[in-house]
Amino acid sequence: MNGRKEATLFVPCIIDGMYPEVGEAMVEVLRRLGVELCYPAGQTCCGQPAFKAGYRKEAVVAARHFIRTFESAGTVVCPSGSCVAMVRHRYPELFRDDPGWLEKARAVGGRVFELTEYLVDVLGIEDVGARYRGKVTYHDSCDLLRGLGVREQPRKLIGRVRDVEFVEMKDSERCCGFGGVFSFKYGDISTAILKDKVRNILDSGADTVVGCDMGCLMNIQGILSRTRHPVRAMHIAQLLAGSSDALPSPARRVPHPPCR
């Protein structure tokens, strides 16, 4: 790709509040590739939790704030398929009876990309210079796969990581049972789905399961830890940053390069 590479960061709530190392890993990968970054300090939740819980009015408030915050940005990059799907596909639904906001929502949604689709589809890069020694499998999160159609991009990136042995798990595209409020409202069903997912991860023989959404990974890591299985759950940004750490502790804050 020729020319100057610039991107504005959209960091989801769960990463900003609980797993800032994932945001730091994304920054490290993008800076390694020469992408100039900025972070709008006024960003908050995109409204996905409220939307999926049925609180449309509250979701509209969050969506309007998001649009105001990012409407002057160029390309926006986010390490979450579900948050990008919310902006790209759910905002037009929220504003379908409001032509003014609908136009703004579509404009912003067309510039927001999930991290792996930005790397592969926008920058045209599959090898980011990463190295990780381990046997890795990959979990397809629902919104990323079915909402955005992103399947091959993460696999291409993982396949170019040095020293990685990649193995597909059975039914990698099946839900992990998280679904935000679904896991709280329907705990028994969620747990049954999660157990199937973990069984497939263990049967793959991998020592690390990689994904693109921290909600899924938090859910999967939780049961792996409770059942004392030594398989690590890792966001793909961490893998691509060359980290060999397990899920990070919420100890540090994401660096926020300011926007001009």
XYZ file of C-alpha atoms in Angstrom:
260
model
C 0.000 0.000 0.000
C 1.427 3.381 -1.011
C 1.043 6.687 0.755
C 0.527 7.745 4.294
C -1.277 5.304 6.581
C -3.485 6.839 9.275
C -6.140 5.388 11.540
C -8.291 6.500 14.437
C -8.610 4.036 17.321
C -11.965 2.813 18.611
C -11.335 0.861 21.828
C -14.378 -1.077 23.160
C -15.480 -0.742 26.790
C -14.425 -4.253 27.851
C -10.890 -3.662 26.581
C -10.570 -0.138 27.964
C -11.909 -1.184 31.356
C -10.696 -4.772 31.832
C -8.109 -5.753 29.211
C -6.154 -2.609 28.255
C -3.209 -4.766 27.180
C -5.254 -5.836 24.166
C -5.572 -2.197 23.116
C -1.853 -1.714 23.697
C -1.119 -4.764 21.553
C -3.232 -3.333 18.709
C -1.328 -0.058 18.952
C 1.989 -1.917 18.877
C 1.035 -3.891 15.756
C -0.256 -0.857 13.866
C 2.743 1.290 14.792
C 5.074 -1.517 13.680
C 3.383 -1.299 10.274
C 3.888 2.452 10.109
C 0.278 3.464 10.739
C -0.115 6.890 12.344
C -2.690 6.661 15.116
C -4.882 8.900 17.195
C -7.455 8.307 19.915
C -10.508 10.561 20.442
C -10.570 10.969 24.219
C -14.337 11.548 24.274
C -15.279 8.072 23.043
C -17.498 5.882 25.207
C -19.643 2.769 24.692
C -21.024 2.220 21.168
C -24.391 1.228 22.655
C -24.229 -2.496 21.883
C -25.112 -3.720 25.433
C -28.195 -1.499 25.564
C -29.239 -2.485 22.036
C -28.944 -6.213 22.676
C -30.823 -5.869 25.970
C -33.728 -4.195 24.159
C -33.126 -0.631 25.391
C -33.349 1.124 22.031
C -33.715 4.692 23.369
C -30.573 4.321 25.468
C -28.742 2.771 22.511
C -29.698 5.769 20.359
C -28.133 8.138 22.917
C -24.859 6.180 22.830
C -24.944 5.903 19.026
C -25.394 9.653 18.558
C -22.409 10.298 20.846
C -20.313 7.776 18.915
C -21.224 9.384 15.587
C -20.409 12.877 16.861
C -17.070 11.610 18.190
C -15.990 9.838 14.981
C -17.781 11.727 12.181
C -14.660 13.779 11.378
C -12.338 10.747 11.487
C -11.044 8.938 8.426
C -10.452 5.203 8.798
C -11.461 3.872 12.242
C -9.973 0.592 13.564
C -11.402 -1.513 16.390
C -10.268 -4.836 17.972
C -13.827 -6.193 18.208
C -16.066 -7.718 15.569
C -19.212 -7.249 17.627
C -18.670 -3.503 18.186
C -17.904 -2.929 14.498
C -21.026 -4.900 13.522
C -23.029 -2.711 15.902
C -21.854 0.496 14.239
C -21.954 -0.771 10.666
C -25.252 -2.676 10.734
C -27.264 -1.715 13.829
C -26.890 2.062 13.687
C -28.796 2.249 10.355
C -31.501 0.176 12.018
C -31.660 2.538 14.997
C -31.938 5.628 12.764
C -34.085 4.213 9.947
C -36.834 6.787 10.668
C -34.423 9.712 11.081
C -32.951 10.609 7.648
C -30.399 13.086 9.005
C -28.863 10.715 11.533
C -29.260 7.748 9.166
C -26.982 9.418 6.626
C -24.389 10.161 9.308
C -24.618 6.608 10.674
C -24.036 5.066 7.248
C -21.096 7.391 6.579
C -19.360 6.535 9.854
C -20.189 2.826 9.561
C -18.538 2.662 6.154
C -15.238 3.816 7.663
C -15.108 1.511 10.707
C -13.094 -1.717 10.378
C -12.347 -4.640 12.654
C -8.589 -5.049 13.203
C -7.995 -8.145 11.038
C -10.118 -6.919 8.135
C -8.267 -3.592 8.309
C -4.880 -5.337 8.154
C -5.751 -7.786 5.376
C -8.459 -6.031 3.328
C -7.461 -2.369 3.715
C -3.673 -2.459 4.161
C -3.200 -5.701 2.196
C -0.861 -7.099 4.864
C -0.852 -10.710 6.137
C 2.635 -10.896 7.691
C 2.999 -8.380 10.526
C 6.351 -9.728 11.687
C 4.958 -11.654 14.659
C 6.425 -14.674 16.388
C 4.718 -17.071 18.831
C 5.845 -20.536 19.829
C 2.792 -22.736 20.383
C -0.086 -24.760 18.927
C -2.931 -22.371 18.158
C -6.594 -22.850 17.287
C -9.094 -20.146 16.361
C -12.639 -19.358 17.571
C -14.976 -17.602 15.097
C -17.036 -15.069 17.057
C -20.634 -14.729 15.847
C -20.755 -11.019 14.967
C -17.368 -11.112 13.242
C -18.193 -14.169 11.119
C -21.892 -13.788 10.461
C -22.238 -10.022 10.934
C -19.142 -8.860 9.041
C -18.291 -11.936 6.961
C -14.745 -12.010 8.348
C -13.440 -15.592 8.340
C -10.241 -15.885 6.327
C -8.545 -12.672 7.455
C -7.618 -13.870 10.984
C -6.511 -17.255 9.645
C -4.242 -15.615 7.062
C -2.623 -13.505 9.780
C -2.196 -16.449 12.173
C -0.755 -18.545 9.353
C 2.042 -16.004 8.825
C 3.099 -15.892 12.494
C 6.509 -17.517 12.852
C 6.811 -20.731 14.909
C 3.018 -21.132 15.216
C 1.413 -24.516 14.557
C -2.181 -23.753 13.560
C -4.932 -26.354 13.908
C -8.650 -25.952 13.237
C -11.001 -27.032 15.987
C -14.257 -28.855 15.214
C -17.188 -26.457 14.676
C -15.020 -23.353 15.084
C -17.917 -21.242 13.800
C -20.301 -22.272 16.603
C -21.175 -19.748 19.318
C -19.337 -19.905 22.656
C -22.561 -19.137 24.561
C -21.621 -15.620 25.662
C -23.895 -13.238 23.724
C -23.652 -10.482 26.354
C -26.887 -10.489 28.391
C -27.790 -13.899 26.922
C -25.256 -15.565 29.211
C -26.854 -13.859 32.238
C -30.501 -14.425 31.317
C -30.097 -17.993 30.063
C -27.226 -19.298 32.152
C -27.937 -23.018 31.741
C -28.195 -22.810 27.947
C -25.111 -20.604 27.769
C -23.091 -23.025 29.891
C -24.125 -26.019 27.752
C -23.029 -24.205 24.584
C -19.760 -23.157 26.236
C -18.955 -26.710 27.328
C -19.284 -27.897 23.716
C -16.930 -25.125 22.621
C -14.344 -25.983 25.263
C -14.533 -29.690 24.411
C -13.705 -28.854 20.790
C -10.821 -26.613 21.885
C -9.356 -29.372 24.049
C -9.862 -32.033 21.356
C -7.865 -29.890 18.925
C -4.762 -30.350 21.059
C -3.995 -26.620 20.959
C -2.354 -24.890 23.902
C -3.759 -21.482 22.878
C -7.179 -20.433 21.574
C -7.200 -17.138 19.679
C -10.187 -14.908 18.898
C -11.112 -11.371 17.874
C -13.670 -10.516 20.582
C -12.822 -10.221 24.272
C -16.360 -11.130 25.364
C -15.965 -14.605 23.854
C -12.421 -14.982 25.164
C -13.397 -13.917 28.691
C -16.189 -16.500 28.617
C -13.919 -19.266 27.315
C -11.005 -18.421 29.624
C -13.370 -18.441 32.589
C -14.391 -22.076 32.220
C -10.873 -23.151 31.216
C -9.544 -21.643 34.447
C -12.333 -23.077 36.609
C -11.768 -26.573 35.204
C -7.968 -26.138 35.493
C -7.201 -26.771 31.841
C -3.865 -25.154 30.907
C -5.117 -23.743 27.570
C -4.678 -20.004 27.169
C -7.217 -17.654 25.585
C -5.612 -14.789 23.688
C -6.844 -11.885 21.564
C -5.385 -11.912 18.068
C -3.877 -8.462 18.648
C -1.710 -9.977 21.396
C -0.648 -12.837 19.145
C 0.282 -10.427 16.369
C 2.147 -8.185 18.802
C 4.380 -11.140 19.552
C 3.115 -11.554 23.120
C 3.272 -14.978 24.717
C 1.305 -13.888 27.771
C -2.067 -15.313 28.716
C -5.091 -13.097 29.161
C -3.823 -9.861 30.670
C -4.635 -8.474 34.065
C -6.467 -5.120 34.161
C -3.447 -3.288 35.541
C -2.390 -0.712 32.948
C -4.163 1.849 30.833
C -4.205 2.000 27.033
C -1.904 4.749 25.727
C -4.034 7.409 24.083
C -2.237 9.311 21.303
C -4.423 12.425 20.886
C -6.212 13.313 17.653
C -5.303 16.602 16.012
